[in-house]
Coordinates of C-alpha atoms in Angstrom, one line a residue:
Chain N
M40 CA 104.5 91.1 112.2
A41 CA 101.4 90.1 114.2
R42 CA 101.8 90.6 117.9
P43 CA 101.2 87.4 120.0
D44 CA 97.9 87.2 122.0
R45 CA 99.7 87.4 125.3
Q46 CA 101.3 90.8 124.3
L47 CA 97.9 92.1 123.0
I48 CA 96.2 91.1 126.2
K49 CA 98.8 92.8 128.3
Q50 CA 98.3 96.0 126.2
V51 CA 94.5 95.8 126.5
L52 CA 94.8 95.5 130.3
G53 CA 97.2 98.5 130.2
G54 CA 94.4 100.5 128.5
S55 CA 95.1 100.0 124.8
Q56 CA 91.9 100.0 122.8
D57 CA 93.9 99.4 119.6
A58 CA 95.2 96.1 121.0
F59 CA 91.6 95.0 121.8
R60 CA 90.6 95.9 118.3
D61 CA 93.4 93.7 117.0
L62 CA 92.2 90.8 119.2
V63 CA 88.6 91.1 118.0
R64 CA 89.8 91.3 114.4
R65 CA 91.9 88.2 114.9
Y66 CA 89.2 86.1 116.4
Q67 CA 86.0 87.4 114.8
R68 CA 86.0 84.8 112.0
P69 CA 86.4 81.6 114.1
V70 CA 84.1 82.9 116.9
Y71 CA 81.4 84.0 114.4
A72 CA 81.7 80.8 112.3
L73 CA 81.3 78.6 115.4
I74 CA 78.3 80.5 116.7
L75 CA 76.7 80.6 113.2
R76 CA 77.0 76.9 112.8
M77 CA 75.6 76.4 116.3
L78 CA 72.7 78.8 116.0
R79 CA 72.2 78.5 112.2
D80 CA 70.9 82.0 112.0
P81 CA 73.2 84.8 110.7
S82 CA 71.5 87.7 112.6
D83 CA 71.4 85.8 115.9
A84 CA 75.0 84.7 115.3
E85 CA 76.1 88.3 114.7
E86 CA 74.4 89.5 117.9
L87 CA 75.9 86.7 120.0
A88 CA 79.4 87.1 118.5
Q89 CA 79.3 90.8 119.6
E90 CA 78.2 89.7 123.1
V91 CA 81.0 87.2 123.3
F92 CA 83.6 89.8 122.7
V93 CA 82.0 92.3 125.1
K94 CA 82.0 89.6 127.8
A95 CA 85.7 88.7 127.0
Y96 CA 86.7 92.4 127.3
Q97 CA 84.9 92.7 130.6
A98 CA 86.4 89.5 132.0
L99 CA 89.9 89.9 130.6
D100 CA 91.5 90.9 133.9
R101 CA 90.4 87.5 135.2
F102 CA 91.9 85.6 132.3
D103 CA 94.6 83.2 133.4
R104 CA 97.5 84.2 131.1
S105 CA 99.2 80.8 131.4
R106 CA 96.2 79.4 129.3
K107 CA 95.5 79.6 125.6
F108 CA 93.4 82.7 124.8
S109 CA 91.6 81.1 121.9
S110 CA 90.4 78.3 124.2
W111 CA 89.1 80.8 126.7
L112 CA 87.3 82.8 124.0
F113 CA 85.8 79.6 122.6
K114 CA 84.6 78.7 126.1
I115 CA 82.8 82.1 126.3
A116 CA 81.3 81.5 122.9
H117 CA 80.3 77.9 123.9
N118 CA 78.5 79.1 127.1
A119 CA 76.8 82.0 125.3
S120 CA 75.6 79.6 122.5
I121 CA 74.3 77.0 124.9
D122 CA 72.5 79.7 127.0
F123 CA 71.0 81.1 123.8
L124 CA 69.8 77.7 122.5
R125 CA 68.4 76.9 125.9
K126 CA 66.4 80.1 126.0
K127 CA 65.2 79.6 122.5
R128 CA 64.1 76.1 123.2
L129 CA 62.1 77.4 126.2
A130 CA 60.6 80.2 124.1
T131 CA 59.4 77.8 121.3
V132 CA 57.5 74.6 121.5
A133 CA 60.2 72.7 119.5
L134 CA 63.5 73.8 118.2
E135 CA 63.4 73.1 114.6
T136 CA 66.7 72.9 112.7
R137 CA 66.0 74.2 109.2
D138 CA 68.0 72.3 106.6
D139 CA 68.3 75.4 104.4
A140 CA 69.4 77.8 107.2
L141 CA 72.9 78.1 105.9
D142 CA 73.6 78.5 102.2
P143 CA 77.0 77.2 101.3
L144 CA 76.5 78.2 97.7
A145 CA 76.6 81.8 98.7
V146 CA 80.0 81.6 100.3
L147 CA 81.8 78.9 98.3
P148 CA 85.1 80.0 96.8
D149 CA 85.3 81.2 93.3
R150 CA 83.5 78.9 90.9
R151 CA 84.8 80.4 87.7
T152 CA 87.7 77.9 87.5
E153 CA 85.4 74.9 87.1
S154 CA 82.5 74.0 84.8
P155 CA 79.0 75.1 85.8
A156 CA 78.0 71.5 86.2
A157 CA 80.9 70.8 88.5
A158 CA 80.3 73.9 90.5
L159 CA 76.6 73.0 90.9
E160 CA 77.6 69.5 92.1
R161 CA 80.1 70.9 94.5
G162 CA 77.5 73.2 95.9
R163 CA 75.0 70.3 96.3
L164 CA 77.6 68.2 98.1
A165 CA 78.6 71.2 100.4
T166 CA 74.9 71.8 101.1
A167 CA 74.5 68.1 102.0
I168 CA 77.4 68.2 104.4
E169 CA 76.0 71.4 106.0
V170 CA 72.6 69.7 106.3
A171 CA 74.2 66.6 107.9
L172 CA 76.1 68.8 110.3
G173 CA 73.0 70.8 111.1
R174 CA 71.1 67.6 112.0
L175 CA 73.6 66.7 114.7
R176 CA 72.8 67.6 118.3
P177 CA 74.3 71.1 119.1
A178 CA 76.8 69.6 121.4
Y179 CA 78.1 67.2 118.8
R180 CA 78.0 69.9 116.1
E181 CA 80.1 72.2 118.2
M182 CA 82.7 69.5 118.9
M183 CA 82.9 68.7 115.2
I184 CA 83.5 72.3 114.3
L185 CA 86.1 72.8 117.0
R186 CA 87.9 69.7 116.1
F187 CA 87.7 69.7 112.3
Q188 CA 87.2 73.3 111.3
E189 CA 89.3 75.1 114.0
G190 CA 91.7 72.2 114.5
L191 CA 91.5 72.1 118.4
A192 CA 93.1 69.1 120.2
Y193 CA 90.9 66.8 122.3
D194 CA 92.0 68.4 125.6
E195 CA 91.3 71.9 124.3
I196 CA 87.8 70.8 123.4
A197 CA 87.4 69.4 126.8
E198 CA 88.5 72.7 128.3
V199 CA 86.1 74.6 126.1
T200 CA 83.1 72.4 126.7
G201 CA 83.9 71.6 130.3
L202 CA 83.5 67.9 129.6
P203 CA 85.9 65.1 130.6
L204 CA 88.4 64.0 127.9
G205 CA 86.8 60.6 127.5
T206 CA 83.4 62.1 126.9
V207 CA 84.8 64.4 124.3
K208 CA 86.3 61.5 122.4
T209 CA 83.1 59.4 122.7
H210 CA 81.0 62.3 121.5
L211 CA 83.2 63.1 118.6
H212 CA 83.2 59.4 117.6
R213 CA 79.4 59.3 117.7
A214 CA 79.1 62.6 115.9
R215 CA 81.3 61.5 113.1
K216 CA 79.3 58.2 112.7
A217 CA 76.0 60.1 112.8
M218 CA 77.1 62.6 110.2
A219 CA 78.4 59.8 107.9
R220 CA 75.1 58.0 108.3
E221 CA 73.2 61.1 107.3
L222 CA 75.3 61.7 104.2
T223 CA 75.0 58.1 103.2
T224 CA 71.2 58.2 103.7
M225 CA 71.1 61.2 101.4
G226 CA 72.8 59.1 98.8
W227 CA 76.4 60.5 99.0
G228 CA 79.5 58.4 99.3
P229 CA 81.1 55.7 97.2
G230 CA 78.4 54.2 95.0
G231 CA 75.8 56.6 96.3
S232 CA 72.4 56.7 94.6
R233 CA 71.3 60.3 95.0
E234 CA 69.0 61.8 92.5
Chain X
M180 CA 87.5 71.5 93.0
Y181 CA 84.3 69.3 93.0
R182 CA 86.4 66.2 92.5
S183 CA 88.7 67.0 95.5
L184 CA 85.6 67.6 97.8
E185 CA 84.0 64.4 96.5
N186 CA 87.2 62.4 96.9
A187 CA 87.6 63.7 100.5
V188 CA 84.0 62.8 101.3
N189 CA 84.3 59.3 99.7
S190 CA 87.6 58.5 101.5
W191 CA 86.0 59.7 104.8
L192 CA 82.9 57.6 104.4
R193 CA 85.0 54.6 103.3
A194 CA 87.2 55.0 106.5
E195 CA 84.1 55.2 108.6
S196 CA 82.6 52.1 107.2
G197 CA 86.0 50.4 107.6
D198 CA 86.1 51.4 111.2
D199 CA 89.4 53.2 110.9
P200 CA 89.1 56.2 113.2
N201 CA 92.5 57.8 112.5
R202 CA 92.0 57.7 108.7
A203 CA 88.4 58.9 109.2
E204 CA 89.6 61.9 111.2
N205 CA 92.2 62.9 108.7
A206 CA 89.8 62.5 105.8
L207 CA 87.1 64.5 107.6
R208 CA 89.6 67.3 108.2
R209 CA 90.1 67.4 104.5
V210 CA 86.3 67.6 103.9
F211 CA 86.1 70.6 106.3
L212 CA 88.9 72.3 104.3
H213 CA 86.6 72.4 101.3
L214 CA 83.6 73.7 103.2
P215 CA 82.7 77.4 103.0
R216 CA 84.4 79.7 105.6
Y217 CA 81.6 81.9 106.8
A218 CA 83.0 85.4 107.1
P219 CA 81.8 87.7 109.9
P220 CA 79.6 90.6 108.9
A221 CA 81.4 93.8 108.1
G222 CA 81.5 96.2 111.0
L223 CA 81.5 93.5 113.7
V224 CA 84.6 95.0 115.3
E225 CA 83.1 98.5 115.4
A226 CA 79.8 97.2 116.8
V227 CA 81.7 95.5 119.6
L228 CA 83.6 98.7 120.4
E229 CA 80.4 100.7 120.3
R230 CA 78.7 98.3 122.8
L231 CA 81.6 98.7 125.1
G232 CA 81.4 102.5 124.8
L233 CA 84.9 102.7 123.2
P234 CA 85.5 105.3 120.5
P235 CA 85.7 103.9 116.9
A236 CA 89.1 103.8 115.1
G237 CA 89.2 107.4 113.9
L238 CA 88.3 108.9 117.2
L239 CA 90.8 107.0 119.4
S240 CA 93.0 109.1 121.6
P241 CA 96.4 109.4 120.0
P242 CA 99.3 107.3 121.3
R243 CA 101.5 108.5 124.1
W244 CA 104.5 109.4 121.8
T245 CA 102.2 111.7 119.8
L246 CA 101.2 113.5 123.0
R247 CA 104.9 113.9 124.0
W248 CA 105.8 115.4 120.6
K249 CA 102.9 117.8 120.9
A250 CA 104.0 118.9 124.4
A251 CA 107.6 119.4 123.2
L252 CA 106.4 121.4 120.2
G253 CA 104.2 123.6 122.5
V254 CA 107.1 124.2 124.9
S255 CA 109.4 125.2 122.0
F256 CA 106.8 127.6 120.6
A257 CA 106.5 129.2 124.1
L258 CA 110.2 129.6 124.3
A259 CA 110.4 131.1 120.8
A260 CA 107.7 133.6 121.8
L261 CA 109.6 134.6 124.9
A262 CA 112.9 134.8 123.0
I263 CA 111.4 137.3 120.5
G264 CA 110.9 139.8 123.3
V265 CA 114.5 139.4 124.6
L266 CA 116.3 138.8 121.2
P267 CA 116.8 142.4 120.0
R268 CA 118.4 143.5 123.3
F269 CA 120.6 140.4 123.3
L270 CA 121.8 141.0 119.8
A271 CA 122.5 144.6 120.5
A272 CA 124.6 143.6 123.6
L273 CA 126.4 141.0 121.5
W274 CA 127.2 143.5 118.7
T275 CA 128.6 146.0 121.2
G276 CA 130.6 143.3 123.0
L277 CA 132.1 141.8 120.0
G278 CA 132.8 144.8 117.8
P279 CA 132.4 145.0 114.0
G280 CA 135.9 143.5 113.2
V281 CA 135.2 140.2 115.1
A282 CA 131.7 140.0 113.5
I283 CA 133.1 140.4 110.0
D284 CA 135.8 137.7 110.7
L285 CA 133.1 135.3 112.0
G286 CA 130.9 136.0 108.9
A287 CA 133.8 135.4 106.6
G288 CA 134.7 132.1 108.3
V289 CA 131.2 130.9 108.0
L290 CA 131.2 131.8 104.3
V291 CA 134.4 129.9 103.7
G292 CA 133.1 126.9 105.5
V293 CA 129.9 126.8 103.5
S294 CA 131.7 127.2 100.2
A295 CA 134.0 124.3 101.1
R296 CA 131.0 122.0 101.8
L297 CA 129.4 123.1 98.6
A298 CA 132.5 122.2 96.6
E299 CA 132.5 118.7 98.2
G300 CA 128.8 118.3 97.4
I301 CA 129.5 119.2 93.7
A302 CA 132.3 116.6 93.5
V303 CA 130.0 113.9 94.8
W304 CA 127.3 114.9 92.4
G305 CA 129.7 114.7 89.5
A306 CA 130.7 111.2 90.5
L307 CA 127.1 110.1 90.8
S308 CA 126.3 111.5 87.3
D309 CA 129.3 109.6 85.9
V310 CA 127.8 106.4 87.3
A311 CA 124.3 107.2 86.0
R312 CA 125.8 107.9 82.5
A313 CA 127.5 104.5 82.5
V314 CA 124.4 102.7 83.6
S315 CA 122.1 104.4 81.0
A316 CA 124.6 103.6 78.2
S317 CA 124.6 99.9 79.1
L318 CA 120.7 99.9 79.4
A319 CA 120.5 101.4 75.9
S320 CA 122.1 98.3 74.4
P321 CA 119.7 95.8 72.6
T322 CA 120.8 92.9 74.8
T323 CA 120.0 94.7 78.0
G324 CA 116.7 96.0 76.5
A325 CA 115.7 92.5 75.6
A326 CA 116.6 91.3 79.1
L327 CA 114.5 94.1 80.6
A328 CA 111.5 93.3 78.4
A329 CA 111.8 89.6 79.4
A330 CA 111.9 90.6 83.1
A331 CA 108.8 92.8 82.7
L332 CA 107.0 90.0 80.9
I333 CA 107.9 87.4 83.6
S334 CA 106.8 89.9 86.3
A335 CA 103.4 90.5 84.5
L336 CA 102.9 86.7 84.3
A337 CA 103.8 86.2 87.9
L338 CA 101.3 89.0 88.9
R339 CA 98.6 87.3 86.8
L340 CA 99.3 84.0 88.5
L341 CA 99.1 85.6 91.9
H342 CA 95.8 87.3 90.9
T343 CA 94.4 83.9 89.9
L344 CA 95.5 82.3 93.1
M345 CA 94.0 85.0 95.2
L346 CA 90.6 85.1 93.5
P347 CA 89.1 82.2 95.5
E348 CA 90.0 84.0 98.8
R349 CA 88.7 87.3 97.5
N350 CA 85.4 85.7 96.5
V351 CA 84.5 84.4 100.0
R352 CA 81.4 86.4 100.8
H353 CA 79.5 87.0 103.9
A354 CA 76.8 84.6 105.0
Q355 CA 73.5 85.9 103.8
P356 CA 70.6 86.2 106.2
H357 CA 67.8 83.9 105.1

């Protein structure tokens, strides 16, 4: 049976490296997926995900154990991603979001159970959703992922991003609307006229 | 699979245009369920441990209970080594102290005890083989054989179904660097 986070943290603080390995193994997917969708570059995302876990390890003795570990970890990932994007923006004239940066076709679940045409169409739709998500402002994109991919509550998102609850709700509302607009513009949705 | 993604997207977009935030949230959650789950690259855990200067899995220091067992084993080896030096003198003293008659009595007692235990063991073994004989006789009947074959077939089908259900999970691959 999986040990709860609190127990693992206690063991890490007691010197158990196995417990830390279990924590990294447990959270590597959500942390990496969040950073990947923020940065939209797999090699940068890998580097930054490693950094997040290193920072978490080094700051674990300052973690308030009455709080949720995942929210604390997402907060570290949030700060690291924002810093990275800020530095990158300073280093380049304009931060371009490439529409083809992520390839959902490469990671979509098994396609053997559906016809090739349906699989292709599903891939196109998943790509369109990724593109629409990628065109959102990073702050909006992050909230969308935390809310709809990771299932965080509004107050948890507020804790992760450091924004007031009202702002989180407003941002999420705008993000949803903006993403829906993008998809509709691309011709998806009921009665869509995509090519 | 395409239909379910398309349906989720359509119901989300309909909810958005109808200004129904609760329905839109629920529908969008379903859309995200159909999106790819980008898996972290293999070796991320090891890379983190390496950056922290912690030894990888195989080189970790053994847990405390292993160390305690090793210490106990070492102490018992040391005691055995010491005992080898003292043992011949101790046995000689024991032999002189007890005398041959007492030693023979003791040996005979041990032999009787062991034989009694052996006899009990053989009786248990006999009972077990009776049970095994009865079971094998009933298994050899055509009805039981058919039931066993049916059970094997059902198990094979269940495994096949499980395999089919697990395929989509197994096929989630790592995000490719562009």
